[in-house]
Every structure is written in C-alpha cells, then in structure tokens.
PDB file of C-alpha atoms in Angstrom:
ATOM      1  CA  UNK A  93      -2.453 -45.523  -3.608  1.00  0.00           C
ATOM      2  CA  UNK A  94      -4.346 -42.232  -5.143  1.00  0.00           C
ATOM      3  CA  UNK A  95      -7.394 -42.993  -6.527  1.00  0.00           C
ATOM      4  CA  UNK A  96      -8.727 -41.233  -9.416  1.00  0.00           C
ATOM      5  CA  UNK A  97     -11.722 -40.336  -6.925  1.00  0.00           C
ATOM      6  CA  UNK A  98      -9.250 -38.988  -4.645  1.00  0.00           C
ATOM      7  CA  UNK A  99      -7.849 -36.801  -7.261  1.00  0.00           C
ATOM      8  CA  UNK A 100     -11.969 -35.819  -8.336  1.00  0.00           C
ATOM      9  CA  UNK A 101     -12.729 -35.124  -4.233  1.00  0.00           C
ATOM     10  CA  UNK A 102      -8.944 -32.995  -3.828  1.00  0.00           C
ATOM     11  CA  UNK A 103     -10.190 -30.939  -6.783  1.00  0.00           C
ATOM     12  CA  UNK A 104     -13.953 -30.469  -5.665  1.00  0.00           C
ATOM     13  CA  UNK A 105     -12.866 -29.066  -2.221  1.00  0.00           C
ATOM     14  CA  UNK A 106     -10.333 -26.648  -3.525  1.00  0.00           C
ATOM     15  CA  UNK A 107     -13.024 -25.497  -5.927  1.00  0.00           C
ATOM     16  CA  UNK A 108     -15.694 -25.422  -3.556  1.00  0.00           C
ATOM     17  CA  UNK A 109     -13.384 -23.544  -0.775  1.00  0.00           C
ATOM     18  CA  UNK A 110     -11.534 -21.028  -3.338  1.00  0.00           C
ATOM     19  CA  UNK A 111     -15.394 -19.967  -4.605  1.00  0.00           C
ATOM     20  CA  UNK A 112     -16.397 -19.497  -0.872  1.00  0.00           C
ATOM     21  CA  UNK A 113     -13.676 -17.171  -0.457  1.00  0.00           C
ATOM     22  CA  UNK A 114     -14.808 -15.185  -3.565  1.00  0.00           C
ATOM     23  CA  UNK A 115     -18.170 -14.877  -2.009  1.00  0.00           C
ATOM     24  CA  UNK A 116     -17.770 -12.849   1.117  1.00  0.00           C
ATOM     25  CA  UNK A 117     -16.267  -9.778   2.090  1.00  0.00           C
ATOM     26  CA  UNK A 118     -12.548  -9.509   3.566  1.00  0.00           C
ATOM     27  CA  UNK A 119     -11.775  -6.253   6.033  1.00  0.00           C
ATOM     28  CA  UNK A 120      -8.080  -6.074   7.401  1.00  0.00           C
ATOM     29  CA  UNK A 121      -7.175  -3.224   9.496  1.00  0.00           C
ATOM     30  CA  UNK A 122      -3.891  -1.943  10.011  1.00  0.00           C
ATOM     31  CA  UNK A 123      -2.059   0.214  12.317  1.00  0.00           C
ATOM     32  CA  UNK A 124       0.348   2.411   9.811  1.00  0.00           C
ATOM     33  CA  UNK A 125       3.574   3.480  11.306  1.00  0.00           C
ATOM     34  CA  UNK A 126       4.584   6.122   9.193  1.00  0.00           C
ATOM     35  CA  UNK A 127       6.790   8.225  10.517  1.00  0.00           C
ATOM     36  CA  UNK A 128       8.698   8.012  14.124  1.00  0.00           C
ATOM     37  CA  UNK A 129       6.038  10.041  15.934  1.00  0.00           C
ATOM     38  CA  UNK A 130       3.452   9.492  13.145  1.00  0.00           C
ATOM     39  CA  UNK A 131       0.534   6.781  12.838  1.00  0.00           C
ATOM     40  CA  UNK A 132      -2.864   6.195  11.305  1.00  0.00           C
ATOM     41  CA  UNK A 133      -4.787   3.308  10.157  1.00  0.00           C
ATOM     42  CA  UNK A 134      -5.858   1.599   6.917  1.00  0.00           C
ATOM     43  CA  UNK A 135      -8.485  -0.827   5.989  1.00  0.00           C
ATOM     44  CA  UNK A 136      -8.061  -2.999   3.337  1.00  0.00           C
ATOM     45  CA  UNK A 137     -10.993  -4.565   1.790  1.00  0.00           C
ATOM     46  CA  UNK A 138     -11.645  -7.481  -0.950  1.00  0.00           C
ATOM     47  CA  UNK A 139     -14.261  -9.290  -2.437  1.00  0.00           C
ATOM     48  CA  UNK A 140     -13.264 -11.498  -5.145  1.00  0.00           C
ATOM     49  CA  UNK A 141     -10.436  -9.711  -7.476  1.00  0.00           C
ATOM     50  CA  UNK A 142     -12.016  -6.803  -5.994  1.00  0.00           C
ATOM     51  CA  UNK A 143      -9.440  -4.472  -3.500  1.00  0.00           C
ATOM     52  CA  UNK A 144      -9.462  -1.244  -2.355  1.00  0.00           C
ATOM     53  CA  UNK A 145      -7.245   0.164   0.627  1.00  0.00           C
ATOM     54  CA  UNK A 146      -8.644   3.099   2.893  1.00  0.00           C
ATOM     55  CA  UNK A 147      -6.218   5.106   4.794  1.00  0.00           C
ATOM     56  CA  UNK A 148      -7.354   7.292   7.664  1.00  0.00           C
ATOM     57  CA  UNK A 149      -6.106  11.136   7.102  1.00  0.00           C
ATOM     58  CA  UNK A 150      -6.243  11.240  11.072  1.00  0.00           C
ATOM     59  CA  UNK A 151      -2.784  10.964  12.425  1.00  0.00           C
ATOM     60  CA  UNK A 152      -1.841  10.587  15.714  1.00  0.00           C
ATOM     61  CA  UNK A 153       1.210  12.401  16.780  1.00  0.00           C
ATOM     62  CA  UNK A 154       3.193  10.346  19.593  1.00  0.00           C
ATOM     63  CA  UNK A 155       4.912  13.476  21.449  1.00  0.00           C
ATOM     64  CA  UNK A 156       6.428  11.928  24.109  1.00  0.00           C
ATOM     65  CA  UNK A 157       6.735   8.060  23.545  1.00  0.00           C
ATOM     66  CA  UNK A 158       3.582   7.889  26.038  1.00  0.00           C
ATOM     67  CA  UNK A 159       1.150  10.615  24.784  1.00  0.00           C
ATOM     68  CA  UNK A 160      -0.876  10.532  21.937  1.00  0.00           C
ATOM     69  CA  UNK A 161      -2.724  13.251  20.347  1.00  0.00           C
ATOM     70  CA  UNK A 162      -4.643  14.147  17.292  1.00  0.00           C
ATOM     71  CA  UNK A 163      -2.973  16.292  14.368  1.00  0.00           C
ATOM     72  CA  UNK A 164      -5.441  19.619  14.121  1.00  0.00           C
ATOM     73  CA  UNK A 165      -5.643  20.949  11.012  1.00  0.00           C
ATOM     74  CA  UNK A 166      -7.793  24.097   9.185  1.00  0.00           C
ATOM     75  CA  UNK A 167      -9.232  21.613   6.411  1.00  0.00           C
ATOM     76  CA  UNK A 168     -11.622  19.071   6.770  1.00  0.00           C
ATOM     77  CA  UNK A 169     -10.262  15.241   6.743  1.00  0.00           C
ATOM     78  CA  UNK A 170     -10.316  13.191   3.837  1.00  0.00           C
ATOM     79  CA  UNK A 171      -9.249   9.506   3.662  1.00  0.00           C
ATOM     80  CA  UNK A 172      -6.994   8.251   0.841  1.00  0.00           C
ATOM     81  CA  UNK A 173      -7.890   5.359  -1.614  1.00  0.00           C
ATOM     82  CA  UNK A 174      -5.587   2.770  -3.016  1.00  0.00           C
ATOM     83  CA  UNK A 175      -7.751   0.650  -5.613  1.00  0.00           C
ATOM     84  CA  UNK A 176      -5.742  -1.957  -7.380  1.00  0.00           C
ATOM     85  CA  UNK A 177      -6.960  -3.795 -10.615  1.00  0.00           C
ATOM     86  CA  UNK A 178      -5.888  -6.415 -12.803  1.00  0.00           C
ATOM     87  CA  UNK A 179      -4.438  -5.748 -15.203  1.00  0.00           C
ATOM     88  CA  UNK A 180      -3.385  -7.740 -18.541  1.00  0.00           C
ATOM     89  CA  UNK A 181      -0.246  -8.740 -17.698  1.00  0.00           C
ATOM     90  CA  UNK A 182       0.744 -11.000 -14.835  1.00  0.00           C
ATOM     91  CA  UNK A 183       3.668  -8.724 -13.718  1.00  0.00           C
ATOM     92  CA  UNK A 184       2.197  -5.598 -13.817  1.00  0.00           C
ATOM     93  CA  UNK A 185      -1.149  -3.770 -11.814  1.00  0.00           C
ATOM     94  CA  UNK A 186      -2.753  -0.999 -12.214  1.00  0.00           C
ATOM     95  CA  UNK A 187      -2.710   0.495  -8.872  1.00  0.00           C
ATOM     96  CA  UNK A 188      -5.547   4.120  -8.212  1.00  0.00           C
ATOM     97  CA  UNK A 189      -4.822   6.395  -5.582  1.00  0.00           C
ATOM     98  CA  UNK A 190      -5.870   9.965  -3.899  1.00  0.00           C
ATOM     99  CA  UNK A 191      -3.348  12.321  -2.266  1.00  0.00           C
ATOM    100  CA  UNK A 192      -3.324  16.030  -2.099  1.00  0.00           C
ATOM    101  CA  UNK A 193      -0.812  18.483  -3.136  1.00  0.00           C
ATOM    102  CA  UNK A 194      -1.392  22.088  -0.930  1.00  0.00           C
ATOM    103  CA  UNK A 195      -4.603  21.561  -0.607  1.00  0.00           C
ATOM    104  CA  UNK A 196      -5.559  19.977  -4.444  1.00  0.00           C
ATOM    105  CA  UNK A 197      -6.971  16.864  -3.883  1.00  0.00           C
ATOM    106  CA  UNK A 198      -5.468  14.362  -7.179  1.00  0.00           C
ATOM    107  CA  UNK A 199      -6.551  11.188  -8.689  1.00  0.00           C
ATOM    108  CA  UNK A 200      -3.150   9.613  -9.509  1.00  0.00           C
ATOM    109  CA  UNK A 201      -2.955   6.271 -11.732  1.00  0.00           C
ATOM    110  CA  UNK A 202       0.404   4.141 -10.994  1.00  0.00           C
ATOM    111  CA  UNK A 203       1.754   0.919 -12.668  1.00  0.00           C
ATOM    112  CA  UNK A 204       2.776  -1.037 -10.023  1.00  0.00           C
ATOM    113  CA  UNK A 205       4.930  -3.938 -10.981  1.00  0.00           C
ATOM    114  CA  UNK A 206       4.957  -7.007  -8.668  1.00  0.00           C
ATOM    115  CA  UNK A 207       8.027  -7.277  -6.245  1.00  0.00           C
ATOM    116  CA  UNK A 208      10.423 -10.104  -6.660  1.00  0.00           C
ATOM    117  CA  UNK A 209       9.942 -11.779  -3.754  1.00  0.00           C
ATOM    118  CA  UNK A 210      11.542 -14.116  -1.923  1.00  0.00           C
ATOM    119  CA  UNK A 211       9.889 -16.653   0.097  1.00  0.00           C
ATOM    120  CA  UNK A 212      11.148 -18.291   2.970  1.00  0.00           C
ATOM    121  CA  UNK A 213       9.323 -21.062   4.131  1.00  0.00           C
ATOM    122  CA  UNK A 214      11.489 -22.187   7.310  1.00  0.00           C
ATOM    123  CA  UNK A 215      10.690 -18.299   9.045  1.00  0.00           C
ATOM    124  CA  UNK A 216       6.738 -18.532  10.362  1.00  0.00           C
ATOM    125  CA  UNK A 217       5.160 -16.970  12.759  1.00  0.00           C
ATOM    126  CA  UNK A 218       1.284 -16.109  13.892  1.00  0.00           C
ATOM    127  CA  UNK A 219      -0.709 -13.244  13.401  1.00  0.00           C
ATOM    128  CA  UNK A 220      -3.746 -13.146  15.107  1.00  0.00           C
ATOM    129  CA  UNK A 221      -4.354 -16.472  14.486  1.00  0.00           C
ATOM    130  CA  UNK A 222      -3.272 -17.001  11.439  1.00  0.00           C
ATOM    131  CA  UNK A 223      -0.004 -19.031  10.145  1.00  0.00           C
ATOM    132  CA  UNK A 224       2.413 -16.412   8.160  1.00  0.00           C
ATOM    133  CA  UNK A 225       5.684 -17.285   5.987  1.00  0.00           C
ATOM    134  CA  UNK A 226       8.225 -14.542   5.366  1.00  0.00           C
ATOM    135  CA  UNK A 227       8.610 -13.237   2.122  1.00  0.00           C
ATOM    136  CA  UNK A 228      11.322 -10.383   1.123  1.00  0.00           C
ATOM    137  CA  UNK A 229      11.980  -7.952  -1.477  1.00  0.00           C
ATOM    138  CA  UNK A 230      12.963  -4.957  -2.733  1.00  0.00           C
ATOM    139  CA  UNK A 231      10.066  -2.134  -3.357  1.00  0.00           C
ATOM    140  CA  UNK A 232      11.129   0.691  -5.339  1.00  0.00           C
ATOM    141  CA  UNK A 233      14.480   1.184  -3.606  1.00  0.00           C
ATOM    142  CA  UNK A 234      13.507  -0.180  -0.025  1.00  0.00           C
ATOM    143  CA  UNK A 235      13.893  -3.301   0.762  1.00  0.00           C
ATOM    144  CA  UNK A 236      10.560  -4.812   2.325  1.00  0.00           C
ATOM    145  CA  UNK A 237       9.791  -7.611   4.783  1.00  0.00           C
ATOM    146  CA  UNK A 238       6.708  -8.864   4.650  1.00  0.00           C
ATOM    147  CA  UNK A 239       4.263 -12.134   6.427  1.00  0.00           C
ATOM    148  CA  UNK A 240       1.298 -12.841   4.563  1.00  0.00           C
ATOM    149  CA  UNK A 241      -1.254 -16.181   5.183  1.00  0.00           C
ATOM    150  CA  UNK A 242      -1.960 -18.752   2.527  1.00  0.00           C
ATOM    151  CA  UNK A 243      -5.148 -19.152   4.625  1.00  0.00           C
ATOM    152  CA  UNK A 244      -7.012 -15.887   2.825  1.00  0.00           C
ATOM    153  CA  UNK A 245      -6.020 -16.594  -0.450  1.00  0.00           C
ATOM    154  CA  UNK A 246      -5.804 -13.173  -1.946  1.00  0.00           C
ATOM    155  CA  UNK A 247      -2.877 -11.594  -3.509  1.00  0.00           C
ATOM    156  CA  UNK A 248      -3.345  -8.160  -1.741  1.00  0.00           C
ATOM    157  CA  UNK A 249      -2.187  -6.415   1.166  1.00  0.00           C
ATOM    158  CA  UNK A 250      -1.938  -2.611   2.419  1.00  0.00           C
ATOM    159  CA  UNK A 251      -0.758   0.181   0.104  1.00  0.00           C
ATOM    160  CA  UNK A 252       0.309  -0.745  -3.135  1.00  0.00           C
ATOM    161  CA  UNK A 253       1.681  -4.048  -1.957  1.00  0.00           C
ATOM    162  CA  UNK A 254       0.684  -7.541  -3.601  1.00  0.00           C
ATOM    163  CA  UNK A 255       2.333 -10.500  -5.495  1.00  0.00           C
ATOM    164  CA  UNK A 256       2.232 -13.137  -2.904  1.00  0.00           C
ATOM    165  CA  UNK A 257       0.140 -16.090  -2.786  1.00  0.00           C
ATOM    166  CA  UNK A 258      -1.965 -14.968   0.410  1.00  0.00           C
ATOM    167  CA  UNK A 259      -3.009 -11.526   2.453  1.00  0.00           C
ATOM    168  CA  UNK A 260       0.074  -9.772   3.756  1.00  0.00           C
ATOM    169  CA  UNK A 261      -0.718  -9.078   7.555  1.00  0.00           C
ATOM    170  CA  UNK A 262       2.320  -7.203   8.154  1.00  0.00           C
ATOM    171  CA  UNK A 263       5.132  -5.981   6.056  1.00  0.00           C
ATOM    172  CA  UNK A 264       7.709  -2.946   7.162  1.00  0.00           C
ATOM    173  CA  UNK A 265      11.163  -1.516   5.491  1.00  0.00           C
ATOM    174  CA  UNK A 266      14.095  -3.580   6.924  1.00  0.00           C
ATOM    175  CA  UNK A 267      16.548  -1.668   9.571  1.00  0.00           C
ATOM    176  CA  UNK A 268      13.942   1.316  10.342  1.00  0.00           C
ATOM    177  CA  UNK A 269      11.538   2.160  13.426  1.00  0.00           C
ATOM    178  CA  UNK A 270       8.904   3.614  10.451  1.00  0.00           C
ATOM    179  CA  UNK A 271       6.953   2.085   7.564  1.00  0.00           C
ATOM    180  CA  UNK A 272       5.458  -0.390   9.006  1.00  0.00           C
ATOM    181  CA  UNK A 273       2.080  -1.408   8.358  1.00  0.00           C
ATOM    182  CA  UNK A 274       0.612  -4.455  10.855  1.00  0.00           C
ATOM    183  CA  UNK A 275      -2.610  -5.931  11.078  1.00  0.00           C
ATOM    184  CA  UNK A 276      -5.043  -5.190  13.845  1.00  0.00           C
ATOM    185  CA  UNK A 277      -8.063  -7.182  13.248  1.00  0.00           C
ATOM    186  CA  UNK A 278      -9.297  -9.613  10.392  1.00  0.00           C
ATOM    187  CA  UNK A 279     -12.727  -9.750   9.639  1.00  0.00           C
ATOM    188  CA  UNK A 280     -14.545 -12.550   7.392  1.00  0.00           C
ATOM    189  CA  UNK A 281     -17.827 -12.298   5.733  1.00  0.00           C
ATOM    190  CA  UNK A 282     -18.614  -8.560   6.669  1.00  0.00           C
ATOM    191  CA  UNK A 283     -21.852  -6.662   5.151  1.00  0.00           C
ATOM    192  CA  UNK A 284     -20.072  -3.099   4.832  1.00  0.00           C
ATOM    193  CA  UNK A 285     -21.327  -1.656   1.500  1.00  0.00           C
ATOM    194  CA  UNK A 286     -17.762  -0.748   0.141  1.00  0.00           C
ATOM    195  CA  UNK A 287     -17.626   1.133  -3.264  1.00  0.00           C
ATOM    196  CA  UNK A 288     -14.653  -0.969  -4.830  1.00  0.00           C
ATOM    197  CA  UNK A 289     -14.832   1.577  -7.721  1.00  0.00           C
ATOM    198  CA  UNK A 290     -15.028   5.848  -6.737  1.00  0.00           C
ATOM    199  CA  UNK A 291     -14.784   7.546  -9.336  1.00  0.00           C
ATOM    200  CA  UNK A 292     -13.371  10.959  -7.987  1.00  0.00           C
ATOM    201  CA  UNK A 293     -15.016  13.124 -11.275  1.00  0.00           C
ATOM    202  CA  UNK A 294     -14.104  16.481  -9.367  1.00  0.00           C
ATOM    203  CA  UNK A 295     -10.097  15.281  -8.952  1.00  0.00           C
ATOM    204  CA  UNK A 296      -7.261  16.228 -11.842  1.00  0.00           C
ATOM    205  CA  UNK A 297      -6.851  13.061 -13.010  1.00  0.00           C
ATOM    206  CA  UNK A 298      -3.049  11.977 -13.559  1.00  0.00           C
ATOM    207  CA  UNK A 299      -0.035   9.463 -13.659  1.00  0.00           C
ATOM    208  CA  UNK A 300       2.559   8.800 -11.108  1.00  0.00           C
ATOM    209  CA  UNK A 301       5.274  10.000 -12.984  1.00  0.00           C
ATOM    210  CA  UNK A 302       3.384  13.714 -13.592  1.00  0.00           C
ATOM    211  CA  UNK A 303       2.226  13.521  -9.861  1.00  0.00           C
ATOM    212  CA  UNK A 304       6.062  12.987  -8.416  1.00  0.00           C
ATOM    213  CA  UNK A 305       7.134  16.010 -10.979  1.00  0.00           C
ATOM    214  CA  UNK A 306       4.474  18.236  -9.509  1.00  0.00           C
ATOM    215  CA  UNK A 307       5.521  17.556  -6.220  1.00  0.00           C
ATOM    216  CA  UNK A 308       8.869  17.850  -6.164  1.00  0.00           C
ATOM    217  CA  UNK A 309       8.217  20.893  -8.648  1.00  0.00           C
ATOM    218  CA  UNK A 310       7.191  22.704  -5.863  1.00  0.00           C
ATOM    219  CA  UNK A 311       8.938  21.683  -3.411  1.00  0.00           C
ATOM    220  CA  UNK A 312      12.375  23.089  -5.399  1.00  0.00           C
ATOM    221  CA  UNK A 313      10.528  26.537  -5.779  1.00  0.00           C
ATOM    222  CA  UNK A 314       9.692  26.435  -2.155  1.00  0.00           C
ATOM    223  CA  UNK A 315      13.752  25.784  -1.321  1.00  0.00           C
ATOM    224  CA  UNK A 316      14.282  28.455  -4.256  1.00  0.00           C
ATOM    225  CA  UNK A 317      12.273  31.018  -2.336  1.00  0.00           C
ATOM    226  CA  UNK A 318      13.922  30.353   0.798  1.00  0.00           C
ATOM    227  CA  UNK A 319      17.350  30.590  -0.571  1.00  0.00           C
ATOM    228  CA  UNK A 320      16.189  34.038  -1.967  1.00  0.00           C
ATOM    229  CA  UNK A 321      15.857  35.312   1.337  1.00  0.00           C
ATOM    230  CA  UNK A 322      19.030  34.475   2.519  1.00  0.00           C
ATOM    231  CA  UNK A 323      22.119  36.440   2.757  1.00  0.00           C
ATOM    232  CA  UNK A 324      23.502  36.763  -0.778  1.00  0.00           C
ATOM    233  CA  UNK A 325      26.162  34.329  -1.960  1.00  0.00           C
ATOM    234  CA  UNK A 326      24.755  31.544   0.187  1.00  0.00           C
ATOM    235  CA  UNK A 327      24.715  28.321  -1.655  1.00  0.00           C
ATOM    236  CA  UNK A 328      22.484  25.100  -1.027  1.00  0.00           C
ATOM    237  CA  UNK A 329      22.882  21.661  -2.705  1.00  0.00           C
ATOM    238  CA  UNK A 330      20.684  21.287  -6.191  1.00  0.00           C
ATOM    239  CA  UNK A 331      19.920  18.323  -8.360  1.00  0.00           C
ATOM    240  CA  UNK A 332      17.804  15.156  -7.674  1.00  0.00           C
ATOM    241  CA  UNK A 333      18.813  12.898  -5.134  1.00  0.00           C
ATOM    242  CA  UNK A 334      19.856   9.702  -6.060  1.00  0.00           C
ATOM    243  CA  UNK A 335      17.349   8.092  -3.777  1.00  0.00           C
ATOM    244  CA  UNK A 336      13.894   9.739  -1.819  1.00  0.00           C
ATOM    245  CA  UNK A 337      13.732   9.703   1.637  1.00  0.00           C
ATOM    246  CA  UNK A 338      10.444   8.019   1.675  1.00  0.00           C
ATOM    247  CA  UNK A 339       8.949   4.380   0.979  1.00  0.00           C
ATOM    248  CA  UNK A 340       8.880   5.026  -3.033  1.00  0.00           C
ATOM    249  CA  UNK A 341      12.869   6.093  -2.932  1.00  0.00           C
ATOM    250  CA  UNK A 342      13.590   5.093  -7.225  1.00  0.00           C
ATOM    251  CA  UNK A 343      10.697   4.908 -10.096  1.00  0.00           C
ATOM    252  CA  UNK A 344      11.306   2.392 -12.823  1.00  0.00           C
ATOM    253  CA  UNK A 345      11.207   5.762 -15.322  1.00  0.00           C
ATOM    254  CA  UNK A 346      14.123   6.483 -13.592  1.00  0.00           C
ATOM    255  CA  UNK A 347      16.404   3.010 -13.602  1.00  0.00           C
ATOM    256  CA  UNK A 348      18.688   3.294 -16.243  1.00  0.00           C
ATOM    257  CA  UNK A 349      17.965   0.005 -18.848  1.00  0.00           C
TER     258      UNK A 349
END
C-alpha cells in the first residue's frame, strides 16, 4: 500500500535530484560527421535552461578512408555558436547562431519548432554508459534518428536539436553515411567559465529566412556568372529546388498551409 509519506519521500527526491542537476555544469562532445570526407567536433554545454553548442571550424578532411588531415585555409578559424532559449511557447525556441557568408561573419536568429517525435521505448541501447531510447522524426525535410538519456534530464542536444525528455547523445539523417553527430565524452559538474550569452555586437544581425535568401542569392549569381562564360546558347536548370541538399532541406516559410 502507498503511503502518503511515500508519496511526500517520491516527491522530495525528484526535487532534490532535478535541482542538483540544475546546479552543475553539463559538457557533451561530439564527433560531427558532416560530409563523406568531412568532420569536426562540437561541444554542447548546459547549466540549468542554459545551452549553448560550440562547433569547431577545424575540419578534418578524410582523403583516403585512412588519412586524416587538417583543412588550410587563408583566414583565421572561428568556431560557430548555437545558443538556444526558451521561448514563450512550448512548441517553439528561439534558436542563435554564427556562420559566415564569403568571409562576413553573421549573427542569424532562427525559430526552431520542436520535432514531432516519435519515441520508441522497446529500441535501447548504451552510450558511454548511459541507457538511450530511440526517438524519430522528421527535421525540416530529413528524417532524423536520434538516442537521447532520461538520465541528464535536459531537453537539448547538438545543433538545433531538442524536444525530448533527456540529452540526445547521438542523432544522424536515416539512409546516409553523413550528418551524424555522436557523442564522445560526457562530462558532469565541470568548472569551464562558458559565456551562455555572446553577444556578437560587430556581426549583421539577422533572421533565418533573410540569411538562406542571401545565400542562395549569391550562389545563383555565382552559377549566373559561370553560365556567362560559356559558349552562347548553353542552357542550365533555374528555379528553387524543391528540396536542399543539406540537413535544413524545407523552411516552414516555405510549406504551403
């Protein structure tokens, strides 16, 4: 029979274990697999409702399927920052990231609306250490499978991934060799002084949807340049494709209500 001091003791430990969580300092790392060839790492840090997500500019190009080397480039490295806050609506998060542009380093703000996942309990597994249930869904156009741990009770993971009740320690796109993030190493109670909040003053500050038509702005000049210097009365496919070839393949400005 439950006692109502059962019911008082169940309580007090949740309490007492979800506010020791809050307290410390979460550091995931992951190795990013971003393109066939291409991969770098992230770091994902939290503290509370606190998250930010550090990606490493450095990639490492695999050249052979046994050698490894570092990209070289002319400009100096920079790391990318995914900061995600709440905000006040249970489906949606504000989600603030860095990328560059040729060369023009922007500050891009991004609604992010939670994935409908799907959670199946029966498909578990460990990562390092840690017992993981299988959640899918589709992100944006790709469909995503992902393992995250009730046992750090965050809803966070790498990127601009989130929505499930625990840290996502590995997630990838479904039938491809590439975006796959995995986790490394978990860390508990660290003392790294992480800045949850940069401000980048000396970035253009923008949305996604201005950021994706900047992009892809340029990149039809670029094709519109080449196909200037081609023999005349060649001819090369125009329009937007239906879907990207990356991660982020639709935008929700772009499904049709």
């Amino acid at each position: 029979m439950i006692t109502l001091k059962k019911i008082y003791s169940v309580i007090f430990f949740t309490v007492f274990f979800l506010h020791g969580f809050a307290q410390q300092q979460v550091h995931v790392k992951y190795l990013h697999v971003r393109s066939p060839i291409a991969t770098l790492y992230e770091d994902l840090y939290i503290k509370g409702d606190h998250v930010i997500s550090i990606q490493d500019s450095i990639i490492n190009i695999n050249t052979s399927g046994t050698l490894s080397a570092i990209r070289k480039s002319n400009k100096p490295f920079t790391k990318n920052y995914f900061i995600s806050k709440n905000k006040n609506s249970d489906k949606v998060k504000d989600f603030f990231f860095t990328a560059d542009i040729r060369d023009t380093e922007y500050f891009i703000h991004d609604n992010v609306a939670i994935p409908n996942w799907k959670i199946d309990k029966a498909q578990t597994k460990k990562i390092l250490g840690y017992s993981c249930l299988k959640a899918t869904a589709k992100f944006r156009g790709t469909n995503v499978t992902a393992y995250f741990t009730k046992e750090l009770p965050y809803s966070a993971g790498p990127y601009k991934f989130y929505g499930l009740p625990g840290v996502i320690l590995d997630i990838r796109e479904d039938n491809n060799n590439y975006n796959i993030w995995k986790a490394e190493k978990v860390e508990l109670n660290i003392d790294t002084k992480i800045n949850f909040n940069p401000q980048f003053n000396n970035y253009p500050k923008i949305n996604m949807k201005e950021f994706i038509e900047i992009k892809e702005g340029i990149q039809k000049k670029e094709m519109s340049d080449i196909l200037a210097k081609m023999p005349e009365g060649t001819k090369m496919e125009s329009g937007k494709p239906k879907y990207r070839p990356g991660l982020e393949k639709v935008f929700e400005w772009e499904i049709e209500k």
